[in-house]
Short mmCIF file of C-alpha atoms and ligand atoms in Angstrom, two decimals:
data_model
loop_
_atom_site.label_atom_id
_atom_site.label_comp_id
_atom_site.label_asym_id
_atom_site.label_seq_id
_atom_site.Cartn_x
_atom_site.Cartn_y
_atom_site.Cartn_z
CA MET X 1 3.12 -16.93 1.12
CA SER X 2 6.49 -15.98 2.58
CA ASP X 3 7.98 -17.18 5.82
CA GLY X 4 8.64 -13.53 6.40
CA GLY X 5 11.68 -11.90 7.89
CA THR X 6 13.97 -14.89 7.49
CA ARG X 7 13.31 -15.42 3.78
CA ALA X 8 16.14 -14.39 1.48
CA GLY X 9 18.18 -13.61 4.60
CA VAL X 10 16.27 -10.36 5.13
CA HIS X 11 15.36 -9.52 8.68
CA PHE X 12 13.89 -6.52 10.41
CA ASP X 13 13.02 -6.34 14.09
CA PHE X 14 9.64 -4.75 14.77
CA SER X 15 9.16 -6.26 18.24
CA GLY X 16 7.08 -4.05 20.49
CA ARG X 17 5.65 -2.15 17.52
CA ARG X 18 2.06 -2.21 16.41
CA ALA X 19 1.40 -2.04 12.67
CA LEU X 20 -1.82 -1.41 10.75
CA VAL X 21 -1.96 -2.76 7.19
CA THR X 22 -4.97 -1.95 4.99
CA GLY X 23 -6.09 -4.21 2.17
CA ALA X 24 -4.39 -7.05 4.05
CA GLY X 25 -6.75 -9.76 2.82
CA LYS X 26 -5.14 -10.50 -0.52
CA GLY X 27 -2.13 -9.77 -2.70
CA ILE X 28 0.52 -7.28 -1.66
CA GLY X 29 -1.20 -6.28 1.60
CA ARG X 30 -1.46 -9.88 2.75
CA GLU X 31 2.25 -10.40 2.11
CA ILE X 32 3.11 -7.18 3.96
CA ALA X 33 1.00 -8.20 6.98
CA ALA X 34 2.58 -11.68 7.09
CA PHE X 35 6.09 -10.29 6.64
CA LEU X 36 5.73 -7.66 9.38
CA ALA X 37 4.25 -10.28 11.74
CA SER X 38 7.21 -12.57 11.07
CA CYS X 39 9.49 -9.65 11.99
CA GLY X 40 7.87 -9.40 15.41
CA ALA X 41 5.28 -6.66 14.85
CA GLU X 42 1.80 -6.92 16.29
CA VAL X 43 -0.21 -6.55 13.09
CA VAL X 44 -3.74 -5.21 12.78
CA ALA X 45 -4.99 -6.38 9.38
CA VAL X 46 -7.77 -4.30 7.85
CA SER X 47 -9.72 -5.50 4.82
CA ARG X 48 -13.16 -6.02 3.36
CA SER X 49 -13.60 -9.81 3.29
CA ALA X 50 -13.77 -11.45 6.72
CA GLU X 51 -12.75 -14.88 5.41
CA ASP X 52 -9.40 -13.54 4.12
CA LEU X 53 -8.66 -12.01 7.50
CA ALA X 54 -9.62 -15.19 9.34
CA THR X 55 -6.89 -17.20 7.58
CA LEU X 56 -4.39 -14.37 8.08
CA ALA X 57 -5.17 -14.42 11.81
CA GLN X 58 -4.89 -18.19 11.94
CA ASN X 59 -1.66 -18.48 9.94
CA HIS X 60 0.16 -15.34 11.05
CA GLY X 61 -1.46 -14.19 14.31
CA CYS X 62 -2.72 -10.91 12.87
CA LEU X 63 -5.62 -9.09 14.54
CA ALA X 64 -8.53 -8.66 12.13
CA VAL X 65 -10.61 -5.55 11.48
CA VAL X 66 -13.26 -5.89 8.78
CA ALA X 67 -13.93 -2.49 7.19
CA ASP X 68 -14.96 -0.89 3.93
CA LEU X 69 -12.52 1.98 3.38
CA GLU X 70 -14.56 3.38 0.51
CA THR X 71 -16.53 5.53 2.95
CA ALA X 72 -14.95 8.17 5.16
CA GLN X 73 -16.77 6.71 8.16
CA GLY X 74 -15.49 3.23 7.32
CA ALA X 75 -11.91 4.54 7.33
CA ARG X 76 -12.42 6.36 10.65
CA ASP X 77 -14.04 3.31 12.22
CA ALA X 78 -11.15 1.09 11.07
CA ALA X 79 -8.63 3.44 12.71
CA ASP X 80 -10.71 3.49 15.93
CA ALA X 81 -10.99 -0.29 16.01
CA ALA X 82 -7.24 -0.68 15.44
CA GLY X 83 -6.26 1.28 18.57
CA PRO X 84 -2.79 2.83 19.04
CA ILE X 85 -0.58 2.29 15.99
CA ASP X 86 3.17 2.90 15.45
CA LEU X 87 3.50 1.78 11.82
CA LEU X 88 0.86 2.36 9.13
CA VAL X 89 0.78 0.82 5.65
CA ASN X 90 -1.90 2.34 3.42
CA ASN X 91 -2.06 -0.49 0.91
CA ALA X 92 -5.75 -0.99 0.04
CA GLY X 93 -6.45 0.07 -3.52
CA ILE X 94 -8.83 -0.59 -6.38
CA SER X 95 -8.49 -0.41 -10.13
CA ILE X 96 -11.54 -0.15 -12.40
CA LEU X 97 -10.43 -0.50 -16.00
CA GLN X 98 -12.15 2.02 -18.28
CA SER X 99 -10.91 4.00 -21.24
CA PHE X 100 -10.57 7.73 -20.65
CA LEU X 101 -13.66 8.47 -22.76
CA ASP X 102 -15.70 5.87 -20.87
CA THR X 103 -14.52 6.70 -17.34
CA THR X 104 -17.62 7.26 -15.24
CA PRO X 105 -17.82 9.76 -12.38
CA GLU X 106 -18.87 6.87 -10.12
CA ALA X 107 -15.77 4.82 -10.92
CA PHE X 108 -13.57 7.90 -10.56
CA ASP X 109 -15.06 8.78 -7.15
CA ARG X 110 -14.80 5.19 -5.86
CA THR X 111 -11.17 4.99 -6.95
CA MET X 112 -10.25 8.29 -5.32
CA ALA X 113 -12.13 7.34 -2.13
CA VAL X 114 -10.25 4.06 -1.62
CA ASN X 115 -6.87 4.99 -3.10
CA VAL X 116 -6.48 8.56 -1.77
CA ARG X 117 -9.12 9.57 0.80
CA ALA X 118 -8.71 6.45 2.95
CA PRO X 119 -4.90 6.95 3.23
CA LEU X 120 -5.59 10.60 4.14
CA ILE X 121 -8.02 9.68 6.93
CA LEU X 122 -6.03 6.74 8.29
CA GLY X 123 -2.87 8.85 8.12
CA GLN X 124 -4.58 11.62 10.09
CA GLU X 125 -5.94 9.25 12.74
CA VAL X 126 -2.66 7.37 13.22
CA ALA X 127 -0.57 10.56 13.22
CA ARG X 128 -2.86 12.21 15.78
CA GLY X 129 -2.41 9.20 18.05
CA LEU X 130 1.38 9.18 17.65
CA ILE X 131 1.61 12.93 18.32
CA ALA X 132 -0.63 12.63 21.42
CA ARG X 133 1.52 9.76 22.75
CA GLY X 134 4.79 11.53 21.82
CA THR X 135 5.89 8.38 19.98
CA PRO X 136 7.87 8.27 16.71
CA GLY X 137 6.27 6.36 13.86
CA ALA X 138 6.42 5.56 10.18
CA ILE X 139 3.88 5.47 7.37
CA VAL X 140 4.18 3.89 3.94
CA ASN X 141 1.63 4.55 1.20
CA VAL X 142 1.45 1.90 -1.51
CA SER X 143 1.36 3.89 -4.73
CA SER X 144 2.30 2.62 -8.21
CA GLN X 145 4.50 3.26 -11.23
CA SER X 146 1.25 4.55 -12.73
CA SER X 147 1.66 7.71 -10.64
CA THR X 148 4.40 8.72 -13.09
CA VAL X 149 3.47 7.16 -16.43
CA GLY X 150 0.10 7.13 -18.15
CA LEU X 151 -1.40 3.70 -18.83
CA PRO X 152 -4.30 3.08 -21.22
CA ASP X 153 -7.63 2.34 -19.49
CA HIS X 154 -6.25 3.55 -16.13
CA ALA X 155 -7.40 7.22 -16.08
CA ALA X 156 -8.92 7.16 -12.58
CA TYR X 157 -6.23 4.83 -11.23
CA CYS X 158 -3.30 6.89 -12.59
CA ALA X 159 -4.89 10.08 -11.28
CA SER X 160 -5.36 8.49 -7.84
CA LYS X 161 -1.77 7.29 -7.59
CA GLY X 162 -0.40 10.67 -8.73
CA ALA X 163 -2.50 12.22 -5.98
CA LEU X 164 -1.24 9.66 -3.46
CA ASP X 165 2.39 10.57 -4.25
CA GLN X 166 1.60 14.22 -3.60
CA LEU X 167 -0.29 13.37 -0.41
CA THR X 168 2.82 11.46 0.70
CA ARG X 169 5.03 14.51 0.18
CA VAL X 170 2.72 16.83 2.12
CA MET X 171 2.40 14.30 4.96
CA ALA X 172 6.20 14.07 5.05
CA ILE X 173 6.80 17.80 5.29
CA GLU X 174 4.12 18.29 7.98
CA LEU X 175 4.70 15.17 10.09
CA GLY X 176 8.51 15.01 10.01
CA ARG X 177 8.88 17.39 12.93
CA HIS X 178 6.78 15.01 15.03
CA GLY X 179 9.18 12.14 14.33
CA ILE X 180 6.79 10.50 11.89
CA ARG X 181 8.45 9.41 8.65
CA VAL X 182 6.25 9.10 5.55
CA ASN X 183 7.21 7.47 2.25
CA ALA X 184 5.59 5.71 -0.71
CA VAL X 185 6.50 2.61 -2.69
CA ASN X 186 5.70 2.52 -6.39
CA PRO X 187 5.56 -1.05 -7.69
CA THR X 188 5.37 -2.14 -11.29
CA VAL X 189 2.91 -4.89 -12.25
CA THR X 190 2.77 -7.32 -9.33
CA LEU X 191 1.29 -10.77 -9.61
CA THR X 192 -1.76 -10.50 -7.33
CA PRO X 193 -5.52 -10.76 -7.99
CA MET X 194 -5.47 -7.10 -9.12
CA GLY X 195 -2.33 -7.60 -11.22
CA ARG X 196 -3.80 -10.63 -12.96
CA MET X 197 -7.08 -8.78 -13.61
CA ALA X 198 -5.33 -5.82 -15.26
CA TRP X 199 -2.36 -7.60 -16.90
CA GLY X 200 -3.35 -11.28 -17.24
CA ASP X 201 -3.77 -10.99 -21.02
CA PRO X 202 -0.31 -11.53 -22.63
CA ALA X 203 -1.26 -9.03 -25.35
CA ARG X 204 -1.35 -6.38 -22.61
CA SER X 205 1.43 -7.68 -20.37
CA GLY X 206 3.98 -8.38 -23.15
CA PRO X 207 4.77 -4.75 -24.06
CA MET X 208 4.90 -3.83 -20.35
CA LEU X 209 7.29 -6.68 -19.58
CA ALA X 210 9.49 -5.65 -22.50
CA ARG X 211 10.04 -2.28 -20.79
CA ILE X 212 11.34 -3.79 -17.54
CA PRO X 213 15.14 -4.15 -17.70
CA LEU X 214 15.19 -6.94 -15.08
CA GLY X 215 12.80 -8.88 -17.35
CA HIS X 216 10.12 -9.89 -14.85
CA PHE X 217 7.18 -8.48 -12.93
CA ALA X 218 7.28 -7.94 -9.16
CA GLU X 219 6.26 -10.53 -6.59
CA PRO X 220 4.32 -9.41 -3.52
CA LEU X 221 7.36 -10.23 -1.36
CA ASP X 222 9.49 -7.74 -3.35
CA VAL X 223 7.07 -5.01 -2.31
CA ALA X 224 6.68 -6.27 1.28
CA GLN X 225 10.44 -6.23 1.91
CA THR X 226 10.73 -2.69 0.54
CA VAL X 227 7.84 -1.53 2.73
CA ALA X 228 9.49 -3.17 5.76
CA TYR X 229 12.77 -1.38 4.97
CA LEU X 230 11.00 1.99 4.80
CA LEU X 231 9.22 1.30 8.11
CA SER X 232 12.46 0.23 9.79
CA ASP X 233 15.18 2.27 11.49
CA ALA X 234 17.47 1.32 8.60
CA ALA X 235 15.55 4.02 6.71
CA ARG X 236 15.71 6.59 9.55
CA MET X 237 16.86 9.36 7.14
CA VAL X 238 14.57 8.35 4.26
CA HIS X 239 11.56 10.64 4.22
CA GLY X 240 9.14 11.89 1.57
CA VAL X 241 10.34 9.56 -1.19
CA THR X 242 8.30 7.69 -3.79
CA LEU X 243 10.43 4.58 -4.23
CA PRO X 244 10.03 2.56 -7.43
CA VAL X 245 9.92 -1.23 -7.03
CA ASP X 246 9.86 -1.70 -10.76
CA GLY X 247 12.88 -3.63 -12.03
CA GLY X 248 14.14 -0.47 -13.72
CA PHE X 249 10.94 0.41 -15.63
CA LEU X 250 11.25 4.12 -14.85
CA ALA X 251 14.91 4.20 -15.82
CA THR X 252 14.10 3.46 -19.45
P1 NAP Y 301 -5.67 -6.87 -4.74
O1 NAP Y 301 -5.04 -8.15 -5.10
O2 NAP Y 301 -6.91 -6.46 -5.46
O3 NAP Y 301 -5.96 -6.84 -3.16
C1 NAP Y 301 -6.47 -5.65 -2.61
C2 NAP Y 301 -6.85 -5.85 -1.16
O4 NAP Y 301 -7.44 -4.61 -0.71
C3 NAP Y 301 -7.94 -6.93 -1.00
O5 NAP Y 301 -7.72 -7.63 0.21
C4 NAP Y 301 -9.22 -6.10 -0.94
O6 NAP Y 301 -10.27 -6.73 -0.21
C5 NAP Y 301 -8.74 -4.86 -0.20
N1 NAP Y 301 -9.65 -3.73 -0.47
C6 NAP Y 301 -10.03 -3.25 -1.68
N2 NAP Y 301 -10.95 -2.28 -1.52
C7 NAP Y 301 -11.14 -2.15 -0.17
C8 NAP Y 301 -11.98 -1.35 0.60
N3 NAP Y 301 -12.84 -0.47 0.07
N4 NAP Y 301 -11.93 -1.47 1.95
C9 NAP Y 301 -11.11 -2.37 2.51
N5 NAP Y 301 -10.29 -3.18 1.83
C10 NAP Y 301 -10.31 -3.08 0.48
O7 NAP Y 301 -4.64 -5.68 -4.94
P2 NAP Y 301 -3.02 -5.71 -4.94
O8 NAP Y 301 -2.58 -5.99 -6.32
O9 NAP Y 301 -2.51 -6.51 -3.81
O10 NAP Y 301 -2.75 -4.14 -4.69
C11 NAP Y 301 -2.42 -3.63 -3.42
C12 NAP Y 301 -1.95 -2.20 -3.60
O11 NAP Y 301 -0.82 -2.19 -4.48
C13 NAP Y 301 -3.00 -1.28 -4.24
O12 NAP Y 301 -2.93 0.00 -3.65
C14 NAP Y 301 -2.57 -1.23 -5.68
O13 NAP Y 301 -2.99 -0.07 -6.32
C15 NAP Y 301 -1.06 -1.28 -5.53
N6 NAP Y 301 -0.35 -1.74 -6.73
C16 NAP Y 301 -0.66 -2.95 -7.29
C17 NAP Y 301 0.02 -3.37 -8.44
C18 NAP Y 301 -0.27 -4.67 -9.11
O14 NAP Y 301 0.13 -4.86 -10.27
N7 NAP Y 301 -0.91 -5.62 -8.46
C19 NAP Y 301 1.03 -2.54 -9.00
C20 NAP Y 301 1.31 -1.32 -8.38
C21 NAP Y 301 0.62 -0.93 -7.25
P3 NAP Y 301 -11.43 -7.54 -1.00
O15 NAP Y 301 -10.74 -8.50 -1.93
O16 NAP Y 301 -12.17 -8.20 0.08
O17 NAP Y 301 -12.21 -6.50 -1.75
#
C-alpha cells in the first residue's frame, strides 16, 4: 500500500474536498482511496465487504459505506449515505470470464449493472448535489483498455467498458457547463485480485505482456496517481478524455 501523495515525489492537495471512491475495498480502488486521503481529501470509501473498509478506515481515516452497487437502489443508497461530494471515482467493477458463445444473460446484466449503471446513478446523484450547491467538481470513471480492444472471454466486460467510455463522453458534454469535469482512465492489466484472476496464468498473461512496450503490467499506484491528476486542478482543461494507463499497449 502506498504512503500516498509523497511517494515518488508526487503530490496533490485535496484539502477541504470530499471524495467518494467506489470499490475501495481492494485493488485499484483501495489504492485510490488511500492516495486521495494522503493528499488531504476526506474520503468516503464505498464497497461490498465491511472488513476491507474497516482496515481502510483504520489505516487511512476513510469513512466507510458498505453497499452493493449491483442494484440501482444500492447505488442510490450509497450516494445518499455519502453526503455532499466534490470528487467522485467510479471504480467498482466486476469481470466474469466467459467465452462469447457461453456468455449468459445473467452475467451480462450483472456486469452492466456494476460497471455501467452504478457509475450512471452515482454520477447523477453527485452531479445533482454539486449543481444544487453551485460547487465545481470532478469525476473519474475507471474504464479499461478493453473498451478499445477485444479480449477473448471478456464479451460482457469489453461491452461494459466501451459503454463506460461513451457514458463518460456524454457526462462531459452535459456537465461541463456546470463546472464538473468528467474523464476516464483506461488501465492495462493491473496486479490486483481481479487482475490475478483474469491474467494469473502465464499462458494468458505472456502474449499480453509482450504487447506492452514498457514491458510490465500496471501497479495500482500507477492508476491512483493518474486518477488523482485528473481530479486535480492540474487537469483543469482536461475534459471528456479516456486516458490509457497502459505502458503503450494501444500505441502498438
Ligand atoms: P478487484 O481487485 O476485483 O476489486 C474490486 C473492488 O470493487 C472490491 O473491493 C469489490 O468488493 C468492489 N466491488 C465489486 N463489485 C461491487 C459491488 N457490486 N458493489 C460494491 N463494491 C463492489 O478489482 P480491480 O482490479 O481493483 O479493478 C478496479 C477497477 O479497475 C474495475 O472497474 C476494473 O474493471 C478496472 N480495471 C482493472 C484492471 C485489472 O487488470 N485489474 C484493468 C483495467 C481496468 P468485494 O471484493 O467485497 O466484492
